[in-house]
mmCIF file of C-alpha atoms in Angstrom:
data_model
loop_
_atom_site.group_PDB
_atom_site.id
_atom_site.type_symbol
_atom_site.label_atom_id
_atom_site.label_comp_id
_atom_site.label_asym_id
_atom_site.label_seq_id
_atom_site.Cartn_x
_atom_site.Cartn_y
_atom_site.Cartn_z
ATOM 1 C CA UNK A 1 0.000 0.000 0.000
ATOM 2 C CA UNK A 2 1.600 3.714 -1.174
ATOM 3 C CA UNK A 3 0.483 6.621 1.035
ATOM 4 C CA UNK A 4 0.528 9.852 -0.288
ATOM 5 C CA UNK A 5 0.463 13.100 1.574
ATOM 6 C CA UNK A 6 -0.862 16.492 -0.333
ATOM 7 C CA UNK A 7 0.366 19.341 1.741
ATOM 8 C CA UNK A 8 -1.661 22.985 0.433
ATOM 9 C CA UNK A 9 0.114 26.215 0.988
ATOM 10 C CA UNK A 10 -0.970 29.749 2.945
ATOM 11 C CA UNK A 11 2.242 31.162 3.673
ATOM 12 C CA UNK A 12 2.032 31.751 7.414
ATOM 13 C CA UNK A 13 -1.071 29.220 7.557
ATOM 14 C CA UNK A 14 1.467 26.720 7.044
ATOM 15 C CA UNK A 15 2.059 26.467 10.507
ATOM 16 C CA UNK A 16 -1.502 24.573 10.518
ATOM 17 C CA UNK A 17 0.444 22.305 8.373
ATOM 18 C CA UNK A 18 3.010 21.846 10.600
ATOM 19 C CA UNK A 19 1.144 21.551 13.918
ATOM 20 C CA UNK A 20 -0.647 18.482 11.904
ATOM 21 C CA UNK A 21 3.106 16.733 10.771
ATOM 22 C CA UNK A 22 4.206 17.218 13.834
ATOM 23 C CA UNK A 23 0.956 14.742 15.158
ATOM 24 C CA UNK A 24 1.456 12.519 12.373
ATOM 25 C CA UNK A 25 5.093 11.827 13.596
ATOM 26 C CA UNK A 26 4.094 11.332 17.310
ATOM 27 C CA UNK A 27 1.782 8.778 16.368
ATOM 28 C CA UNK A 28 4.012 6.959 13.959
ATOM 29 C CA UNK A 29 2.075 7.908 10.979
ATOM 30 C CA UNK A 30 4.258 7.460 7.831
ATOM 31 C CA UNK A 31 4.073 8.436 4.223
ATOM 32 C CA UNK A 32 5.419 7.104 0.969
ATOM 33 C CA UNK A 33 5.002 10.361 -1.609
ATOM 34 C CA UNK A 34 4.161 14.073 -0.246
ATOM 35 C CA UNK A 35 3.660 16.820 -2.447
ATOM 36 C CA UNK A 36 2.885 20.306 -1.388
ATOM 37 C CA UNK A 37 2.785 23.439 -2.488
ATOM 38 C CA UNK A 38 4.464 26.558 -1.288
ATOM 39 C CA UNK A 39 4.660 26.344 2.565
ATOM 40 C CA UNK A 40 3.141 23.130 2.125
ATOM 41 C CA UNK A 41 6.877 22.183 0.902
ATOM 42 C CA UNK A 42 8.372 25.053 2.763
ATOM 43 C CA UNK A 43 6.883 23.168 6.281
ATOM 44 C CA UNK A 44 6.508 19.840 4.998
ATOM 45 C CA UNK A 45 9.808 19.006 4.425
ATOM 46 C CA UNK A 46 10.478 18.718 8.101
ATOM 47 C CA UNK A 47 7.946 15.706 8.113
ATOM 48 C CA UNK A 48 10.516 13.718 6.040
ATOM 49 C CA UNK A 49 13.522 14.821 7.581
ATOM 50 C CA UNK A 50 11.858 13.783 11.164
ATOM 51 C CA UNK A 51 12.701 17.490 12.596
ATOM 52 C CA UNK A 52 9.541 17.917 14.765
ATOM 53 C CA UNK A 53 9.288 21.237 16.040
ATOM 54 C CA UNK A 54 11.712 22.887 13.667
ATOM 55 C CA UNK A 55 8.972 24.981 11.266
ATOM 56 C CA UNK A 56 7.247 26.396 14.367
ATOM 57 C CA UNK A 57 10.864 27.189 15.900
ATOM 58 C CA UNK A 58 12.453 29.119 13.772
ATOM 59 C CA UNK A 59 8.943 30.858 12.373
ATOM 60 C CA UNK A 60 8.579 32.095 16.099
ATOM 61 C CA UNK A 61 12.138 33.342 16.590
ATOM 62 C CA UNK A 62 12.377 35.272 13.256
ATOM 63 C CA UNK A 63 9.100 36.048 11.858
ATOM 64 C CA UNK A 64 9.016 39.461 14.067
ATOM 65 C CA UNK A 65 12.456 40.418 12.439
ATOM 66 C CA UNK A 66 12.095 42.521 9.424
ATOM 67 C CA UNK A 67 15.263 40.443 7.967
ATOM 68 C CA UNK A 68 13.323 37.292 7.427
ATOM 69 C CA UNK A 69 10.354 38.916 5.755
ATOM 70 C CA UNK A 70 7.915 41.860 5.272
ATOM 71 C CA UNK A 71 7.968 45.511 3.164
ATOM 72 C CA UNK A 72 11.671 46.024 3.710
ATOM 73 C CA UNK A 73 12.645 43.176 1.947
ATOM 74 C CA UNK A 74 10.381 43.714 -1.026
ATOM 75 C CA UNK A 75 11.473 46.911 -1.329
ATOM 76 C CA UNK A 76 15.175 46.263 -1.351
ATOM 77 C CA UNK A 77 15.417 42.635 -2.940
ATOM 78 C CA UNK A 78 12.054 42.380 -4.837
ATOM 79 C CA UNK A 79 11.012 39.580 -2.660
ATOM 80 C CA UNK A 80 8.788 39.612 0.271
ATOM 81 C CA UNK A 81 10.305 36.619 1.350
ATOM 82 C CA UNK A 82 14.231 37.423 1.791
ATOM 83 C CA UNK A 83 15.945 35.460 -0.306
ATOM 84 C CA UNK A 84 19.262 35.078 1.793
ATOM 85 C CA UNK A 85 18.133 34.454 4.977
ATOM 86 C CA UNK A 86 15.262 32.483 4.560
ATOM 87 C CA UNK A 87 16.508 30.097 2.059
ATOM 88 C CA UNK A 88 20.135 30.425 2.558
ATOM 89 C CA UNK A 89 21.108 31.385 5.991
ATOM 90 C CA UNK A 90 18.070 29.812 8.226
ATOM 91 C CA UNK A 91 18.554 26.435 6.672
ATOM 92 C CA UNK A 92 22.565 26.101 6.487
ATOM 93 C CA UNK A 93 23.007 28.045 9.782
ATOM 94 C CA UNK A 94 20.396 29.623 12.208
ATOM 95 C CA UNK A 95 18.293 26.222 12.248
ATOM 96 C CA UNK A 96 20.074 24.057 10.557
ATOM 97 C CA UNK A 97 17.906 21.426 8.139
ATOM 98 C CA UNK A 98 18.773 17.675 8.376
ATOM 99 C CA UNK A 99 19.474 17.372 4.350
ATOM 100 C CA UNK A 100 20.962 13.211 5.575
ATOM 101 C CA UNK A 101 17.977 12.392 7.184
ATOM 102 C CA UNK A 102 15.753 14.066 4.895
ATOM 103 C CA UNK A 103 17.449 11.776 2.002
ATOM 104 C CA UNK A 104 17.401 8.593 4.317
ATOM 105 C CA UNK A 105 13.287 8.911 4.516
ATOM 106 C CA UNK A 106 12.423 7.347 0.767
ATOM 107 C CA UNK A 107 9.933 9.283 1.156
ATOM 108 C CA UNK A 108 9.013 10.581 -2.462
ATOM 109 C CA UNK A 109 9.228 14.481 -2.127
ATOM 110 C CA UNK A 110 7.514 16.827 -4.484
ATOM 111 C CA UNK A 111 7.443 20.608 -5.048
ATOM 112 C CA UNK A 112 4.479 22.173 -7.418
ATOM 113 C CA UNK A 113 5.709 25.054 -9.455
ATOM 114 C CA UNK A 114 3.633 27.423 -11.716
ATOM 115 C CA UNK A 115 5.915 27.948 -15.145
ATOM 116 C CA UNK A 116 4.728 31.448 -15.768
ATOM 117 C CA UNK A 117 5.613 31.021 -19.646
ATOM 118 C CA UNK A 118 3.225 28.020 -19.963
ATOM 119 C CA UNK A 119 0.842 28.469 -16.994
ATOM 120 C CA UNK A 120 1.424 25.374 -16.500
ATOM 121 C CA UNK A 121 2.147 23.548 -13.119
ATOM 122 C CA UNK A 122 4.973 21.336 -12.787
ATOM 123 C CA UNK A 123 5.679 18.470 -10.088
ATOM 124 C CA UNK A 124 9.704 18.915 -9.634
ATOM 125 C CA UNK A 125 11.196 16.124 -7.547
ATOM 126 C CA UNK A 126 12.867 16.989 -4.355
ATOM 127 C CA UNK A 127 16.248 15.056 -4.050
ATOM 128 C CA UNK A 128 18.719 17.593 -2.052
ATOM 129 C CA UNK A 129 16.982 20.427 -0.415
ATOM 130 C CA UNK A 130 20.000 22.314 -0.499
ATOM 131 C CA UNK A 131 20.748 21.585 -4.267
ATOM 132 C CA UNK A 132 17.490 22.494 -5.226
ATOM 133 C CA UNK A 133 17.058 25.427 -2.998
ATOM 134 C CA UNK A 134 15.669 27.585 -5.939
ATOM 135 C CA UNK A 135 13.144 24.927 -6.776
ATOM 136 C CA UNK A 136 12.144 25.588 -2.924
ATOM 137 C CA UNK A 137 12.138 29.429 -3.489
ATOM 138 C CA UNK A 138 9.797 28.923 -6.617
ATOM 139 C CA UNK A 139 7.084 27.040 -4.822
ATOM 140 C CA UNK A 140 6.342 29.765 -2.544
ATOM 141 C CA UNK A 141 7.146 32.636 -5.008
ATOM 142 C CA UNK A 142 3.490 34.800 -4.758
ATOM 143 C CA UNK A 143 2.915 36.401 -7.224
ATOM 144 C CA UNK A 144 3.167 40.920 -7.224
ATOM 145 C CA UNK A 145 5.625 40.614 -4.218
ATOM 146 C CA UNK A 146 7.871 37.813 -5.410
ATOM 147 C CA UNK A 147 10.397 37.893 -8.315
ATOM 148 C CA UNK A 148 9.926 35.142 -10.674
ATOM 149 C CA UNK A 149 12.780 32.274 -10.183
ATOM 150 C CA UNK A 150 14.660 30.921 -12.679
ATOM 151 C CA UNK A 151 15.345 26.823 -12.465
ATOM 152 C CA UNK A 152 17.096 24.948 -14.628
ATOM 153 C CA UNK A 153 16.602 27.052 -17.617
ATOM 154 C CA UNK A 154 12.409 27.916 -17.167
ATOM 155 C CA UNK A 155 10.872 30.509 -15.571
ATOM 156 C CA UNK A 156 8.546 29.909 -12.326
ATOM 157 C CA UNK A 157 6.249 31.281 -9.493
ATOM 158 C CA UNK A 158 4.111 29.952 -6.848
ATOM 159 C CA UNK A 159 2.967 26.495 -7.072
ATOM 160 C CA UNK A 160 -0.390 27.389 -5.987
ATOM 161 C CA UNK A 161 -1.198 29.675 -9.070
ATOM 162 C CA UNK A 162 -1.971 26.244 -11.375
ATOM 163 C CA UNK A 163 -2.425 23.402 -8.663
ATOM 164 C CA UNK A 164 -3.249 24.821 -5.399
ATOM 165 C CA UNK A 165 -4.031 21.601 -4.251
ATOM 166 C CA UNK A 166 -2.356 18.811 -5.929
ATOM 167 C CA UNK A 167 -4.827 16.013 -5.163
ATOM 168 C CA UNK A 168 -5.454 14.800 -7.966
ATOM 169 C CA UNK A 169 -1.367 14.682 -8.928
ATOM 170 C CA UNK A 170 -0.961 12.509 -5.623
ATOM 171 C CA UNK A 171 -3.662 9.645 -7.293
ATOM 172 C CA UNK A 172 -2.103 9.900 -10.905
ATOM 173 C CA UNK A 173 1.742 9.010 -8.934
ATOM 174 C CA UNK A 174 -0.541 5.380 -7.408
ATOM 175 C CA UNK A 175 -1.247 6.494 -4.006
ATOM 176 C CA UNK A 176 -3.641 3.940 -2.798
ATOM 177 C CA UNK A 177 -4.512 5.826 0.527
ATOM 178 C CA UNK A 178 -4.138 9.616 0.450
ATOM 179 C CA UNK A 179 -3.781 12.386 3.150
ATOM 180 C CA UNK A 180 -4.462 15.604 2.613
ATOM 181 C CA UNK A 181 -3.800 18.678 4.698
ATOM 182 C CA UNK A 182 -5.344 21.958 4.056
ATOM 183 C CA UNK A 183 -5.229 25.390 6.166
ATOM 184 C CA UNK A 184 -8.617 26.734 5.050
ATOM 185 C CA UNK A 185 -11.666 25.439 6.806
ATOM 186 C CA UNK A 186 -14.582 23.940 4.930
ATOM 187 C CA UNK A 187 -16.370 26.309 4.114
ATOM 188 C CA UNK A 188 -13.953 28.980 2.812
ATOM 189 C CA UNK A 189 -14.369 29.853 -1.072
ATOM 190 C CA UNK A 190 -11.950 32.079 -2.906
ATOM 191 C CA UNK A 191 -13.572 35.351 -4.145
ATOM 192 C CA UNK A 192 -13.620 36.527 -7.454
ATOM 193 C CA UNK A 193 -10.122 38.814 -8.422
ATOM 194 C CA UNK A 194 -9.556 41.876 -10.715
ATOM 195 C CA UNK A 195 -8.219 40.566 -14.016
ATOM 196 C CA UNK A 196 -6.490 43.747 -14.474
ATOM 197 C CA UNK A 197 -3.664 43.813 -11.819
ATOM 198 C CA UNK A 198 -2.294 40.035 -13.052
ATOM 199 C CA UNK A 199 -2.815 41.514 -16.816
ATOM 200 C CA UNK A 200 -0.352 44.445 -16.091
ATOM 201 C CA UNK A 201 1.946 42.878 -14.398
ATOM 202 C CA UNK A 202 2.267 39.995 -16.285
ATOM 203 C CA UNK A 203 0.131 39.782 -19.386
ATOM 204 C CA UNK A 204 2.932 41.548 -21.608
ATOM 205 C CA UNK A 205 5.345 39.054 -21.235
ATOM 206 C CA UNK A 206 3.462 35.874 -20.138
ATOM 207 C CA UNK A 207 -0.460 35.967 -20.787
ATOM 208 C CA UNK A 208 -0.602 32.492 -19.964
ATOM 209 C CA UNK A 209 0.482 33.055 -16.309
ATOM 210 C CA UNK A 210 -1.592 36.283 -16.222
ATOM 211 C CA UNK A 211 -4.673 34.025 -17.125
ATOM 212 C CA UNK A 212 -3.776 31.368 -14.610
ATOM 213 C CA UNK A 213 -3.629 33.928 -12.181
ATOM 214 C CA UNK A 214 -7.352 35.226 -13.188
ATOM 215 C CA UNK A 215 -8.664 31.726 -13.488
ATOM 216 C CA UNK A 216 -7.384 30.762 -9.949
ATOM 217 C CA UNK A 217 -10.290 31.165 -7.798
ATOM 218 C CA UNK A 218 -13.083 29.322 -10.371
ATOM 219 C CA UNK A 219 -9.749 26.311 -10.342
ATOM 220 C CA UNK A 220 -9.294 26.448 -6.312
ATOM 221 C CA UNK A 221 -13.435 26.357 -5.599
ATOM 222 C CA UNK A 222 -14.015 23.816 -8.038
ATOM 223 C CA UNK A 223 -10.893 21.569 -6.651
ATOM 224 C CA UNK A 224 -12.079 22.015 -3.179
ATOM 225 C CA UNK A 225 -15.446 20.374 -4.212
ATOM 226 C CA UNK A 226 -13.858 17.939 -5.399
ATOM 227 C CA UNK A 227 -11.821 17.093 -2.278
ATOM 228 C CA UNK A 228 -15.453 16.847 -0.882
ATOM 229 C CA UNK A 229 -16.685 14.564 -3.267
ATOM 230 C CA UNK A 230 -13.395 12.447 -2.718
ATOM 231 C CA UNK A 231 -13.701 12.375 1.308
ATOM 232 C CA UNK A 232 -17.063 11.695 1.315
ATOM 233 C CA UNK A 233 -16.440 8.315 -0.952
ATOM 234 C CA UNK A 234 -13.769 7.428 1.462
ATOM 235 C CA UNK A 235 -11.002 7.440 -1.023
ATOM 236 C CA UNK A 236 -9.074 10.457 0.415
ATOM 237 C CA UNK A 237 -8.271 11.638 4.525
ATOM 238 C CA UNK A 238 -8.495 15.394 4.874
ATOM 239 C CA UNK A 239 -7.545 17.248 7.642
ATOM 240 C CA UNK A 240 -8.450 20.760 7.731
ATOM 241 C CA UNK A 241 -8.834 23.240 10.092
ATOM 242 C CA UNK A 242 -12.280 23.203 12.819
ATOM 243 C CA UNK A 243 -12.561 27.101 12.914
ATOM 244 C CA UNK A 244 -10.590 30.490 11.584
ATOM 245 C CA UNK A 245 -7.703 31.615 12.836
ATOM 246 C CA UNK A 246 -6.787 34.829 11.220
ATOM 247 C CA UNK A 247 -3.085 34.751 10.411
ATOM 248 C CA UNK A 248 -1.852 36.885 7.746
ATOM 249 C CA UNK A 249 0.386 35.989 4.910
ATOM 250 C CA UNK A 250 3.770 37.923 6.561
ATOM 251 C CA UNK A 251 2.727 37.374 9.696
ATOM 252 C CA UNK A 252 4.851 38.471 12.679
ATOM 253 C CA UNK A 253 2.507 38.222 16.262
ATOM 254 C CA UNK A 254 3.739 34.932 17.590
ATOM 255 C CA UNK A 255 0.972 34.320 19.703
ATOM 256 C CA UNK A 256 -1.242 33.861 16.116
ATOM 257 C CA UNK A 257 1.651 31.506 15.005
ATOM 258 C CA UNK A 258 1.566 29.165 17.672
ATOM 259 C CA UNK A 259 -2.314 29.282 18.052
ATOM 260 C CA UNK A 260 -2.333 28.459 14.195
ATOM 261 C CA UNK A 261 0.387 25.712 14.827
ATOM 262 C CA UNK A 262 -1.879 24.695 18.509
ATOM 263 C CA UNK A 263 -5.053 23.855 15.943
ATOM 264 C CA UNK A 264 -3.345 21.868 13.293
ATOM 265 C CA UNK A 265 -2.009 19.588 16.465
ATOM 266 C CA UNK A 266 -5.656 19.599 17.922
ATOM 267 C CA UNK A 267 -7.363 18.423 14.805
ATOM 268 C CA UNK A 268 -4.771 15.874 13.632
ATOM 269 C CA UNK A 269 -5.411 14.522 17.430
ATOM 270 C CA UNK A 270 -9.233 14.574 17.338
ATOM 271 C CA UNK A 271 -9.237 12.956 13.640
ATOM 272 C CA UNK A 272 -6.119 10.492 14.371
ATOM 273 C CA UNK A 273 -8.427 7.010 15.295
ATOM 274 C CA UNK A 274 -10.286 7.880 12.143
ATOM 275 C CA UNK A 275 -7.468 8.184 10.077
ATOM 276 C CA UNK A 276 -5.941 4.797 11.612
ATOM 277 C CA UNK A 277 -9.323 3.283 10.417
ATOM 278 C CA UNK A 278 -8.851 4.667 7.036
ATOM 279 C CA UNK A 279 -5.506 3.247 6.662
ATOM 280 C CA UNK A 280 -5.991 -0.164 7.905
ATOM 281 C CA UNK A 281 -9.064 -0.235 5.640
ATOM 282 C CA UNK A 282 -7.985 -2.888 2.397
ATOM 283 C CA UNK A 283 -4.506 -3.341 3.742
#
């Protein structure tokens, strides 16, 4: 039996994310292929590298410095997200990342990218987090406050622009059981967006990412129905979160980190027999 493990993104909201890894590796729970997209890989890597504790950790130390995120790194690097200390120095240095054990986990470790000159998305294998740093950087790329990264000669941004939620990517690779981890509650629907922002900013040079972009909401609605669909058949797991917590993108209060964090562990616990039932089910 292959388990599969679909990790969606929401920058800060991530820490839901985490809180419900970190459950999944008290009680034992193990996967075979995870694919995520932005934080979802951001966090989630820490699930295969066994580093409980680490995306909460370092999110709570240096989310409240201005070098780590927030306006004065967009407006002095392009990037919201600062490209040298979040993706260079935090993981080599400040808190360091486990790239051995990471590797020694077989688990099957997938970052969703949007190529911005296709609008397509694209499932890029994860084999050295270190290596393939810039693959990490392009998952979580937003679009507006993000500059678009270059990998291996294409052009990409957030993974979330084409496949917010890569469920349906997770049954194509043969997952027979599949867990899925989301950071919006049920009944939260995208709203409809401005097509004229994404057509200025990108619509010269790549109308098929500025349509992606536009199209986004109508994909992410329809996709969550679809997860419905799914868990009410009994062929998926979903975890999601039981109520809002408001947590912005950038977000730097602490207190709304670890509360975030606090209800992804609370969930995972209060749906945990259930999901044991669901994967014992046709073993």
């Amino acid at each position: 039996m292959k388990i599969g493990l679909v990790l969606e993104g929401g920058a800060m909201r991530g820490l839901y994310t985490a809180g419900v890894l970190d459950t999944l590796m008290d009680n034992g729970i193990k996967a075979d292929t995870a694919i995520g997209t932005s934080a979802g890989v951001l966090f989630g890597v820490n699930f295969a590298s066994g580093q409980r504790g680490r995306a909460l950790r370092y999110n709570k130390k240096y989310a409240p410095s201005g070098s780590y995120m927030g306006i004065r790194s967009l407006m002095t690097t392009g990037n919201i997200i600062n490209k040298q200390f979040a993706y260079y120095d935090l993981p080599s240095k400040l808190d360091v990342f486990d790239e051995a054990a990471f590797e020694a986990s077989g688990i099957d470790f997938y970052a969703t990218v949007t190529n911005v000159e296709t609008g397509e998305a694209e499932y890029i294998k994860i084999t050295d987090c270190f290596k393939q740093i810039e693959v990490m950087r392009a998952t979580a790329a937003m679009p507006y406050v993000s500059k678009i990264v270059e990998y291996e000669g294409k052009k990409y941004l957030d993974g979330g622009v084409a496949d917010s939620i890569p469920v349906e990517k997770c049954i194509e690779m043969g997952c027979d059981k599949v867990i899925v981890v989301l950071t919006r509650p049920i009944e939260y629907r995208k709203g409809k967006t401005n097509p004229r922002l994404a057509n200025l900013v990108y619509g010269k040079r790549y109308p098929k990412a500025a349509e992606r972009i536009n199209s986004r909401p109508d994909e992410y609605n329809a996709c969550v129905e679809k997860i419905i669909e799914l868990e009410k058949q009994g062929k998926i797991f979903v975890i999601r979160p039981s109520r809002t917590v408001k947590v912005k993108h950038i977000e730097r209060d602490t207190k709304k980190l670890q509360a975030i964090y606090d209800l992804g562990a609370a969930d995972c616990t209060a749906k945990m027999e259930d999901l044991q039932q669901y994967l014992n089910e046709n073993r």
